[in-house]
XYZ file of C-alpha atoms in Angstrom:
685
model
C 78.007 -17.700 71.668
C 76.245 -14.540 72.192
C 73.206 -15.716 70.613
C 71.108 -16.460 73.866
C 72.906 -13.767 76.223
C 70.439 -12.631 78.919
C 68.578 -8.837 78.547
C 69.181 -6.618 81.314
C 66.258 -4.695 82.142
C 66.770 -1.055 84.297
C 64.201 0.547 85.893
C 64.211 3.754 88.507
C 62.759 5.486 91.537
C 62.701 8.556 93.067
C 62.357 9.145 96.508
C 62.352 12.796 97.979
C 63.741 13.108 101.324
C 63.186 16.345 102.508
C 65.838 17.018 104.298
C 67.405 20.026 103.272
C 63.495 22.066 102.530
C 62.060 20.868 106.072
C 65.321 22.253 107.034
C 64.935 24.304 110.761
C 61.303 23.833 110.785
C 61.756 21.162 114.221
C 59.994 23.604 116.822
C 63.435 22.573 118.785
C 65.554 23.867 115.943
C 66.990 27.824 116.103
C 66.357 29.056 112.010
C 69.981 29.797 111.891
C 71.843 29.428 108.185
C 71.176 25.679 107.037
C 74.289 23.705 108.790
C 75.440 21.675 105.223
C 77.193 18.720 107.151
C 74.462 17.792 109.414
C 71.916 18.049 106.018
C 74.182 15.891 104.135
C 75.075 13.443 107.083
C 71.114 13.041 107.345
C 70.642 12.539 103.276
C 73.728 9.894 103.561
C 71.687 8.474 106.210
C 69.705 7.142 104.278
C 71.542 5.920 101.833
C 72.792 4.112 104.064
C 70.281 2.841 105.496
C 68.923 1.566 101.590
C 71.429 -0.145 101.539
C 72.005 -1.859 105.130
C 72.109 -5.353 105.676
C 68.723 -5.537 107.520
C 66.824 -3.745 104.557
C 68.320 -5.658 102.130
C 67.567 -8.920 103.614
C 64.195 -8.011 104.509
C 63.952 -7.221 100.414
C 65.336 -10.380 99.372
C 63.130 -12.544 101.773
C 60.031 -10.263 100.805
C 60.864 -10.388 96.749
C 61.831 -14.261 97.311
C 58.072 -15.161 98.726
C 56.419 -12.517 95.782
C 58.340 -14.604 93.233
C 56.902 -17.494 94.311
C 52.877 -16.818 95.617
C 52.888 -14.853 91.784
C 54.906 -17.005 89.595
C 53.567 -18.533 86.602
C 55.596 -21.697 84.616
C 52.780 -21.077 81.714
C 53.259 -17.376 80.667
C 55.054 -14.074 81.771
C 54.066 -12.045 84.280
C 54.880 -8.883 86.049
C 56.158 -10.165 88.083
C 58.555 -13.425 86.779
C 59.416 -15.070 83.497
C 58.220 -18.246 83.238
C 62.087 -20.013 82.409
C 63.453 -17.932 85.768
C 60.448 -19.042 87.288
C 60.724 -22.408 86.437
C 64.802 -21.935 87.558
C 64.298 -20.199 90.837
C 61.218 -23.299 91.333
C 64.488 -26.138 90.544
C 66.047 -25.266 92.961
C 63.538 -24.504 96.314
C 63.699 -27.711 98.423
C 60.435 -29.140 99.340
C 60.210 -27.664 102.966
C 60.245 -24.167 101.881
C 57.751 -24.607 99.121
C 55.366 -26.124 101.669
C 55.463 -21.861 103.629
C 54.685 -20.843 101.114
C 50.944 -18.971 101.308
C 49.898 -18.318 97.888
C 46.902 -16.361 99.278
C 49.045 -14.537 102.118
C 52.620 -12.495 101.385
C 52.784 -11.575 105.181
C 52.599 -15.130 106.861
C 54.204 -16.027 103.541
C 57.429 -13.547 104.783
C 56.885 -15.104 109.003
C 57.089 -18.831 107.227
C 60.794 -18.531 106.191
C 61.552 -16.096 109.036
C 61.142 -19.111 111.224
C 62.495 -21.612 109.033
C 65.518 -19.741 108.684
C 68.536 -20.383 111.239
C 72.302 -19.685 110.213
C 73.057 -23.330 109.109
C 74.808 -23.406 105.845
C 72.382 -26.445 104.994
C 69.366 -24.169 105.627
C 67.817 -22.654 102.146
C 66.367 -19.351 103.444
C 69.598 -18.633 105.042
C 72.066 -19.668 102.068
C 69.191 -17.715 99.521
C 69.988 -14.369 100.963
C 74.034 -15.036 101.636
C 74.880 -16.877 98.875
C 74.967 -15.145 95.004
C 71.631 -15.599 93.847
C 70.987 -12.747 91.289
C 68.110 -11.843 92.832
C 68.405 -12.505 96.390
C 72.070 -12.287 97.988
C 72.766 -9.718 99.834
C 76.218 -9.247 97.218
C 74.273 -8.637 94.266
C 71.544 -6.770 95.229
C 74.206 -3.966 97.650
C 75.960 -4.084 93.596
C 73.049 -3.397 91.671
C 70.916 -1.281 93.613
C 72.708 2.583 92.096
C 71.152 5.324 94.377
C 72.952 8.863 93.415
C 71.596 12.248 94.533
C 70.300 14.316 91.973
C 72.926 17.367 91.896
C 72.454 18.915 95.655
C 68.772 18.077 95.830
C 66.809 16.783 98.292
C 66.083 13.558 95.838
C 67.765 10.425 95.264
C 67.253 8.330 91.819
C 67.455 4.472 93.026
C 68.718 2.317 90.256
C 68.125 -1.450 89.271
C 68.453 -3.861 86.687
C 68.043 -6.896 86.163
C 67.584 -10.119 83.088
C 63.989 -10.296 83.463
C 61.223 -7.468 83.897
C 59.078 -8.404 86.866
C 62.251 -8.939 88.919
C 63.674 -5.856 88.406
C 59.943 -4.233 88.302
C 59.248 -6.259 91.816
C 62.547 -5.428 93.442
C 62.303 -2.115 92.948
C 58.777 -1.698 94.041
C 59.576 -3.981 97.646
C 62.527 -1.010 98.225
C 60.256 1.522 98.503
C 58.247 -0.132 101.183
C 60.351 -1.528 102.699
C 63.078 0.956 103.092
C 60.713 3.385 105.026
C 59.659 1.209 107.623
C 63.279 0.560 108.523
C 64.198 4.028 108.259
C 61.068 5.227 109.840
C 62.051 2.557 112.623
C 65.668 3.296 113.191
C 64.573 6.921 113.504
C 61.106 6.159 115.806
C 62.859 3.805 117.744
C 65.826 5.631 119.533
C 62.995 8.501 120.890
C 60.338 5.716 121.211
C 62.237 4.544 124.214
C 62.953 7.911 125.325
C 59.393 8.035 125.613
C 59.268 5.542 126.830
C 61.182 5.373 130.252
C 60.146 9.032 130.788
C 56.495 7.976 131.051
C 57.196 5.982 133.403
C 59.242 7.714 135.974
C 56.807 9.993 135.392
C 54.145 7.601 136.836
C 56.564 6.395 139.561
C 57.296 10.050 140.713
C 53.362 10.821 140.385
C 53.227 8.062 142.927
C 55.390 9.365 145.208
C 54.320 12.389 145.579
C 50.636 11.592 145.683
C 51.645 9.447 148.771
C 53.546 12.680 150.238
C 50.902 14.512 149.739
C 48.390 12.676 151.410
C 50.240 11.733 154.085
C 51.222 15.505 154.760
C 47.371 15.676 154.417
C 46.936 13.014 156.762
C 49.234 14.894 159.431
C 47.719 18.780 159.929
C 44.487 16.497 160.349
C 45.378 14.065 163.066
C 47.563 17.100 164.358
C 44.687 19.617 163.423
C 46.815 21.537 161.128
C 44.863 23.794 158.536
C 48.363 26.984 158.660
C 50.810 26.147 160.776
C 52.376 29.219 160.328
C 49.489 31.650 161.029
C 48.494 29.625 164.205
C 51.735 29.807 165.730
C 51.561 33.426 165.556
C 48.281 33.613 166.890
C 49.421 30.900 169.727
C 52.053 33.159 170.457
C 49.985 36.311 170.647
C 47.702 34.705 172.493
C 50.371 34.557 175.101
C 50.706 37.120 174.775
C 47.676 38.681 175.575
C 46.118 36.109 177.987
C 50.089 36.610 180.593
C 48.727 40.559 180.484
C 44.661 39.118 181.441
C 45.765 36.995 183.926
C 48.192 39.750 185.831
C 44.441 41.710 185.990
C 42.787 38.764 187.123
C 44.736 38.366 189.660
C 45.215 41.958 190.943
C 41.371 41.854 191.249
C 41.219 38.615 192.873
C 43.910 39.864 195.437
C 42.251 42.578 195.742
C 38.582 41.487 196.224
C 39.559 38.667 198.573
C 41.604 41.278 201.262
C 37.937 43.573 200.869
C 35.976 40.311 201.684
C 38.609 39.267 204.797
C 38.134 43.098 205.395
C 34.295 42.684 205.823
C 34.301 39.903 207.458
C 36.161 40.368 210.397
C 33.529 42.570 211.382
C 30.785 40.755 210.746
C 28.934 39.194 213.993
C 28.576 35.590 214.204
C 25.616 35.010 213.037
C 26.679 36.418 209.527
C 29.713 34.520 210.076
C 27.469 30.817 210.488
C 25.969 32.003 207.558
C 28.740 31.261 205.072
C 28.303 27.235 206.760
C 24.570 27.687 205.515
C 24.423 24.847 203.457
C 21.911 27.081 200.920
C 24.028 28.992 201.012
C 26.601 27.607 199.868
C 25.052 25.670 197.282
C 24.442 29.286 195.835
C 27.348 30.241 195.783
C 28.738 27.007 193.640
C 26.076 28.257 191.300
C 26.954 31.251 190.810
C 30.609 30.540 191.253
C 29.671 28.044 188.147
C 27.725 30.816 185.790
C 30.872 32.698 186.388
C 33.967 31.008 185.513
C 31.476 29.904 182.782
C 31.127 32.970 181.206
C 34.377 33.826 182.271
C 35.515 30.269 179.861
C 33.140 31.714 176.801
C 34.352 35.973 177.079
C 38.284 34.280 177.589
C 37.913 31.306 174.885
C 35.169 32.870 172.651
C 37.615 34.104 169.884
C 39.734 31.521 169.622
C 39.415 29.466 166.636
C 42.642 26.379 168.012
C 40.130 25.869 171.464
C 36.418 24.211 170.617
C 33.807 26.274 172.257
C 32.890 25.280 175.805
C 30.249 26.080 178.010
C 26.665 27.504 177.282
C 25.811 30.741 175.112
C 26.988 34.094 176.619
C 23.435 35.539 176.830
C 21.847 32.450 178.235
C 23.937 32.239 181.137
C 24.494 36.266 182.108
C 20.614 36.587 182.692
C 20.396 32.779 184.751
C 23.905 35.067 186.439
C 21.471 37.535 186.864
C 18.809 35.962 189.017
C 21.151 33.864 191.148
C 22.554 36.789 191.722
C 19.325 38.284 192.837
C 18.042 35.511 194.606
C 21.394 35.233 196.617
C 20.167 38.712 197.204
C 16.923 37.319 198.565
C 18.368 35.118 200.402
C 20.945 37.124 202.001
C 18.391 39.251 203.167
C 16.375 37.009 205.482
C 19.094 36.458 207.435
C 19.808 39.739 207.780
C 18.431 40.403 211.678
C 20.215 43.165 212.915
C 20.210 46.435 212.202
C 23.557 47.249 213.215
C 26.821 45.163 212.862
C 29.731 44.667 216.194
C 31.591 48.148 214.981
C 27.678 50.726 214.175
C 27.926 50.146 210.578
C 23.777 49.437 209.517
C 23.766 45.190 208.777
C 21.353 45.651 205.668
C 24.974 48.110 203.685
C 26.840 45.768 205.515
C 25.715 42.583 204.284
C 24.732 43.972 200.771
C 28.477 45.343 200.006
C 29.781 42.129 201.996
C 27.258 40.354 199.049
C 28.992 42.313 196.689
C 32.360 41.733 197.304
C 31.937 38.080 197.528
C 30.397 38.430 193.803
C 33.349 40.365 192.878
C 35.831 37.583 194.481
C 34.043 34.653 193.139
C 33.791 36.553 189.623
C 37.491 37.263 190.518
C 37.994 33.366 191.223
C 36.759 31.970 188.904
C 38.335 34.051 186.190
C 41.893 32.741 187.237
C 40.383 29.881 187.411
C 40.173 30.088 183.417
C 43.009 31.876 182.790
C 45.534 29.497 184.532
C 43.720 26.152 181.810
C 43.480 28.378 179.301
C 47.863 28.856 180.612
C 47.564 24.836 181.146
C 46.104 24.229 177.288
C 48.381 27.153 175.966
C 51.256 25.261 177.635
C 49.873 21.936 175.722
C 49.882 23.766 172.340
C 53.692 24.780 172.808
C 54.695 21.196 174.229
C 51.725 19.643 170.573
C 53.228 22.644 167.950
C 57.643 22.207 168.595
C 57.228 18.873 166.737
C 54.428 19.474 164.193
C 56.686 22.685 162.077
C 60.011 20.147 161.170
C 58.159 17.232 161.306
C 56.067 19.275 158.622
C 59.021 20.511 156.741
C 60.456 17.958 156.456
C 57.541 16.616 154.851
C 56.951 19.700 152.728
C 61.241 19.381 151.436
C 60.309 15.991 150.513
C 57.388 17.011 148.267
C 59.340 20.111 146.906
C 62.065 17.710 146.335
C 59.618 15.164 144.287
C 57.925 18.014 142.650
C 60.841 19.576 141.053
C 61.603 15.495 140.028
C 58.397 15.374 138.602
C 58.614 18.848 136.617
C 61.847 17.943 134.987
C 60.576 14.532 134.197
C 57.426 16.240 132.924
C 60.124 18.695 130.476
C 62.071 16.213 129.319
C 59.309 14.485 128.237
C 57.966 16.608 126.576
C 61.861 17.753 125.211
C 61.195 14.095 123.678
C 57.432 13.451 122.486
C 58.951 17.271 120.614
C 61.512 15.426 119.101
C 59.020 12.592 117.710
C 57.365 15.322 116.513
C 59.361 16.635 114.530
C 60.939 13.121 112.662
C 57.198 12.486 112.281
C 56.771 15.504 110.062
C 60.247 14.901 108.502
C 59.075 10.823 107.437
C 55.891 12.356 106.815
C 58.204 14.247 103.888
C 59.779 11.739 102.195
C 58.088 9.404 99.642
C 58.794 7.934 96.660
C 57.560 10.412 93.686
C 58.868 8.398 90.939
C 57.451 4.585 91.689
C 59.225 2.560 89.679
C 57.512 0.822 86.104
C 57.788 -1.955 85.024
C 60.112 -1.808 82.253
C 59.483 -3.254 78.255
C 62.915 -2.646 76.597
C 66.217 -4.308 77.449
C 69.068 -2.584 77.722
C 71.426 -2.342 74.708
C 73.959 -5.257 75.781
C 76.838 -5.134 73.403
C 77.040 -7.856 71.315
C 78.765 -6.427 68.585
C 80.758 -4.435 70.235
C 81.123 -8.226 72.206
C 82.079 -10.000 68.633
C 83.905 -7.073 67.833
C 86.322 -7.326 71.207
C 87.084 -11.614 70.929
C 88.076 -11.188 67.012
C 89.923 -8.193 67.756
C 91.117 -10.516 71.215
C 91.546 -13.441 69.575
C 94.024 -11.315 66.690
C 95.639 -10.228 69.755
C 96.322 -12.973 71.634
C 97.494 -15.138 68.204
C 100.019 -12.176 67.468
C 100.623 -12.571 71.025
C 101.485 -15.812 71.021
C 103.440 -15.370 67.659
C 105.334 -13.029 69.536
C 106.143 -15.846 71.898
C 106.854 -17.350 69.417
C 109.349 -15.084 67.521
C 111.363 -14.571 71.216
C 111.376 -17.317 72.745
C 111.765 -20.293 69.136
C 115.417 -20.860 68.610
C 114.878 -22.035 64.913
C 117.401 -20.757 62.701
C 114.370 -19.555 59.796
C 115.618 -16.960 58.677
C 118.471 -15.066 58.021
C 117.148 -12.171 61.563
C 116.733 -15.076 63.430
C 119.569 -16.595 63.064
C 122.072 -13.723 63.597
C 120.075 -13.183 66.573
C 120.562 -16.157 68.371
C 124.529 -17.588 66.792
C 125.734 -13.989 66.686
C 127.245 -14.971 63.292
C 126.717 -13.884 60.108
C 124.520 -15.155 57.354
C 125.555 -14.371 53.725
C 123.464 -16.022 51.351
C 120.065 -19.548 51.539
C 119.083 -21.857 49.825
C 116.016 -23.629 49.289
C 114.170 -26.573 49.859
C 114.776 -29.468 46.534
C 111.109 -28.989 45.260
C 109.647 -29.869 42.082
C 109.304 -27.314 39.555
C 110.226 -25.733 36.802
C 111.059 -22.680 38.282
C 113.644 -24.826 40.358
C 116.437 -24.182 38.778
C 116.392 -20.535 38.082
C 116.137 -20.366 41.727
C 118.636 -22.750 42.611
C 121.124 -20.988 40.225
C 120.420 -17.554 40.956
C 121.527 -18.555 44.913
C 124.158 -20.555 43.696
C 125.021 -17.084 42.305
C 124.804 -15.114 45.097
C 126.766 -17.689 47.324
C 129.864 -17.982 44.414
C 129.285 -13.491 44.618
C 129.850 -13.396 48.801
C 132.056 -16.018 48.975
C 134.364 -14.909 46.091
C 134.691 -11.210 47.563
C 137.035 -13.210 50.699
C 138.584 -14.153 47.880
C 143.307 -13.324 48.428
C 144.412 -12.425 44.399
C 148.499 -12.520 45.781
C 148.019 -15.622 48.462
C 149.674 -18.782 47.721
C 146.286 -20.612 48.722
C 142.963 -20.255 48.498
C 140.222 -22.468 49.900
C 136.868 -22.461 51.092
C 136.506 -24.653 54.469
C 131.986 -25.945 54.226
C 131.467 -27.057 57.721
C 128.406 -28.551 59.251
C 127.304 -29.624 62.543
C 124.195 -32.110 61.298
C 125.429 -35.587 60.236
C 122.237 -35.632 58.415
C 123.033 -31.952 56.780
C 124.155 -32.465 52.557
C 126.695 -30.327 51.619
C 127.410 -32.336 48.470
C 125.245 -30.447 46.410
C 126.142 -26.914 47.223
C 129.454 -28.318 46.655
C 128.927 -29.244 43.796
C 126.387 -26.035 42.070
C 129.242 -23.826 43.684
C 131.809 -25.660 42.033
C 129.887 -25.316 38.635
C 129.502 -21.739 38.719
C 133.033 -20.891 39.326
C 133.983 -23.777 36.626
C 131.310 -21.913 34.316
C 133.031 -18.574 34.776
C 136.805 -19.458 33.576
C 138.002 -20.929 36.863
C 140.295 -23.238 38.207
C 137.896 -24.936 41.123
C 138.906 -27.770 42.802
C 136.725 -29.690 45.346
C 138.115 -31.467 47.877
C 135.679 -33.437 49.469
C 135.804 -35.406 52.810
C 134.669 -39.770 52.149
C 136.434 -39.384 48.879
C 139.468 -37.589 48.449
C 140.443 -38.099 52.247
C 139.282 -39.761 55.741
C 138.744 -37.688 58.631
C 139.506 -40.277 60.741
C 143.238 -40.992 58.972
C 146.234 -39.345 60.773
C 147.183 -37.765 57.695
C 144.031 -35.789 57.490
C 144.474 -34.551 60.901
C 148.206 -33.976 61.451
C 149.403 -34.646 57.603
C 150.118 -31.309 54.994
C 149.316 -32.900 51.892
C 147.138 -31.486 50.988
C 148.259 -28.170 50.996
C 150.552 -29.428 47.611
C 147.102 -30.850 46.742
C 145.252 -27.427 46.317
C 147.768 -24.825 45.497
C 147.793 -25.434 42.497
C 143.819 -24.437 41.603
C 142.851 -20.698 41.727
C 139.976 -21.770 44.201
C 139.711 -25.195 46.188
C 136.701 -25.923 48.499
C 137.177 -28.447 51.447
C 134.225 -30.377 51.971
C 134.761 -31.448 55.871
C 132.414 -34.247 57.301
C 130.180 -33.054 60.814
C 131.767 -31.394 62.906
C 130.336 -31.934 66.068
C 131.415 -36.140 65.271
C 134.521 -35.334 63.380
C 137.715 -33.291 64.620
C 138.642 -30.289 61.778
C 142.370 -29.812 61.917
C 142.945 -25.921 63.428
C 145.313 -25.610 60.352
C 142.659 -26.329 58.010
C 140.599 -23.221 60.039
C 143.371 -20.850 60.011
C 144.909 -21.542 56.566
C 141.592 -21.203 54.933
C 139.796 -17.822 52.707
C 136.979 -18.125 54.491
C 135.176 -20.262 56.762
C 131.579 -21.407 55.092
C 129.071 -23.391 57.284
C 126.149 -24.785 55.789
C 122.757 -24.933 58.563
C 119.739 -26.454 58.256
C 117.199 -23.413 58.654
C 114.093 -25.607 59.857
C 116.393 -26.911 62.638
C 116.824 -25.760 66.198
C 120.236 -24.215 67.906
C 120.817 -25.932 70.139
C 123.496 -25.866 73.014
C 125.690 -27.397 71.399
C 125.698 -26.029 68.148
C 126.870 -22.648 69.884
C 129.419 -24.549 72.299
C 130.694 -25.922 68.753
C 130.229 -22.543 66.858
C 131.728 -20.495 69.427
C 134.961 -23.458 69.414
C 134.845 -22.559 65.570
C 135.560 -18.754 65.441
C 138.075 -19.369 68.333
C 140.332 -21.701 66.669
C 139.465 -19.473 63.401
C 141.724 -17.663 64.239
C 140.410 -14.166 62.519
C 139.852 -16.007 59.172
C 136.260 -14.797 58.779
C 133.678 -17.401 59.159
C 130.074 -16.810 57.638
C 127.191 -19.011 57.643
C 124.327 -20.299 54.905
C 121.076 -21.138 55.397
C 120.027 -24.784 53.922
C 116.412 -25.684 53.388
C 114.971 -21.643 53.032
C 111.953 -21.193 52.628
C 111.603 -19.566 49.089
C 110.995 -15.982 50.670
C 114.336 -16.337 53.074
C 115.753 -16.713 49.991
C 114.372 -14.120 48.412
C 116.056 -11.192 51.062
C 119.495 -11.801 49.272
C 118.014 -13.146 45.181
C 115.519 -10.761 45.505
C 112.245 -11.876 43.793
C 112.001 -15.059 42.096
C 109.621 -16.711 40.112
C 107.205 -17.203 38.517
C 106.922 -12.870 37.718
C 103.041 -12.799 38.168
C 100.755 -10.395 38.348
C 99.965 -12.003 41.820
C 103.609 -12.602 42.793
C 104.935 -8.973 42.439
C 102.174 -8.032 45.184
C 102.501 -10.353 47.525
C 106.425 -9.130 46.523
C 105.266 -5.515 47.127
C 103.631 -5.944 49.753
C 105.832 -8.059 52.233
C 108.354 -5.533 51.734
C 106.298 -1.816 51.631
C 106.343 -1.526 48.043
C 103.056 -0.921 48.032
C 102.966 2.030 45.230
C 106.588 0.703 43.589
C 106.574 0.289 40.042
C 109.087 -1.713 39.304
C 110.414 -5.572 39.982
């Protein structure tokens, strides 16, 4: 049965994790002392990743695809043996075979994944969840053994199968699959976090740009370059022009009073000139030029208001020309030499003209100041709400900017974490790849055979022990005494043919007669022995005759009183009479042979007056409950008279327990007898 046992082939790979060696190289970690709990947990995570159901499932599908693609029915190869490939083809349904793309392992795996569904009748689903020795989760999980070499970074992965190609390809695929699964596991959450931060950064960036553009447009619409400086400048202008307005107003009032004073001394002709059209035209031109000049001087340095009027130099020259022309015009109208108050007319007009020009100049400056005040009030009205709006917009931009910077910082931390994982994953590599096993593992066929042999012996001994403990066949002295709780004094052999049979019987009878004679009462009036049996088929006649002959040969007066010959067990004389006493009294020893106790009653008087009661039982019979009850009754009615047992039809070795070694006395018989009695060094018979 062990001749064609499957041989097992073992191969292994060695994986360098780099967890301990690279600890502390993460820029986000401090170079503090190593935390062994963290390191051990990291290595355990790698082990759990290799043992995970997802990794083993991917391994199972890819291994099945590779074996189905590269298997060969005619010869063994490095993928699978021909015999095992044929077994794999036999269990693969036709609709699954069409999914195998002989040119592409990846396409085959994708086809199998699309075909798989959670159904007990689905072959691909069952392949992983049944008990296939190559592809099932339970088998792969049990046979892939992962051990950590001492306390180092290195893991050793062992796998064994009954096919060298399958063992090699399993670990070859595992060395690729587990790294991908571990990388996906490590990078998955980090990549999700990075994508979230990138999306949030883009959203907040758009919001920040929108708010900044809104602020820019608002500044452009309201002509704001620097709100604080501009409002400060407006406040300074307001103070400066308030003082200037007072000065201009003073000059205006002074010139106006002087002009009235001069005009009061003018005659009718001089007063009439004020209504002259040319005079008014020339005065208006001078007034306009003065207004423009005053406006330029007042507002020319203001960066807020646009420049109005012409160039100051041009206007000044034009004003000079206009004033000269006006003076010439006035000289033409001076006809009287003196005014009515006695002043020279030319001087008076000249003074009046000067005061009039001064008045017009101050009037123009006053108008400019008044217009500027209105413009300044308009600026106050304009800039007051701009400040609150700007602050609100700036607060929104500041909050959004802080959120943007916070998200940017978190994104940088996540990217740094990703780089750290990439560095750690880069150290996770197979330093000893799987090799194709050439020699099978010792499979212990000799030990199996020896174990089966010893197990068989143990089984046989166990059966014998059970038979010994539970079998109620009397068989030998020890078993009989254990079962019946009585005392066995002799055994009589089975009847057999042979030249030594007579000698064996004589020795047996000698032993029995000697034991029975030991119960003889020398001073008793009556000495007899009851020979009793329970079985109706057992014949005790020959035993009785042999005892009779043995004692008679010794010269004793012996009498055999037999049921069915000398008395009838069904008669009243036997049951209640005492005539038998007188018949037995003359003899030294009498042998009373009774019938079966299970069929015939034995009077208690026989049992009470005997010197010993001899129960004869067959050694090859079972001690039944009925026999046990009869024996108990026999002991109870014997009233203290000894009751002993003799085994009939016993085996020769049972008889030898009482008689010693029986013939023939050959060397082999002596050796057998010595071994049976543990007399290995005995030299006697």
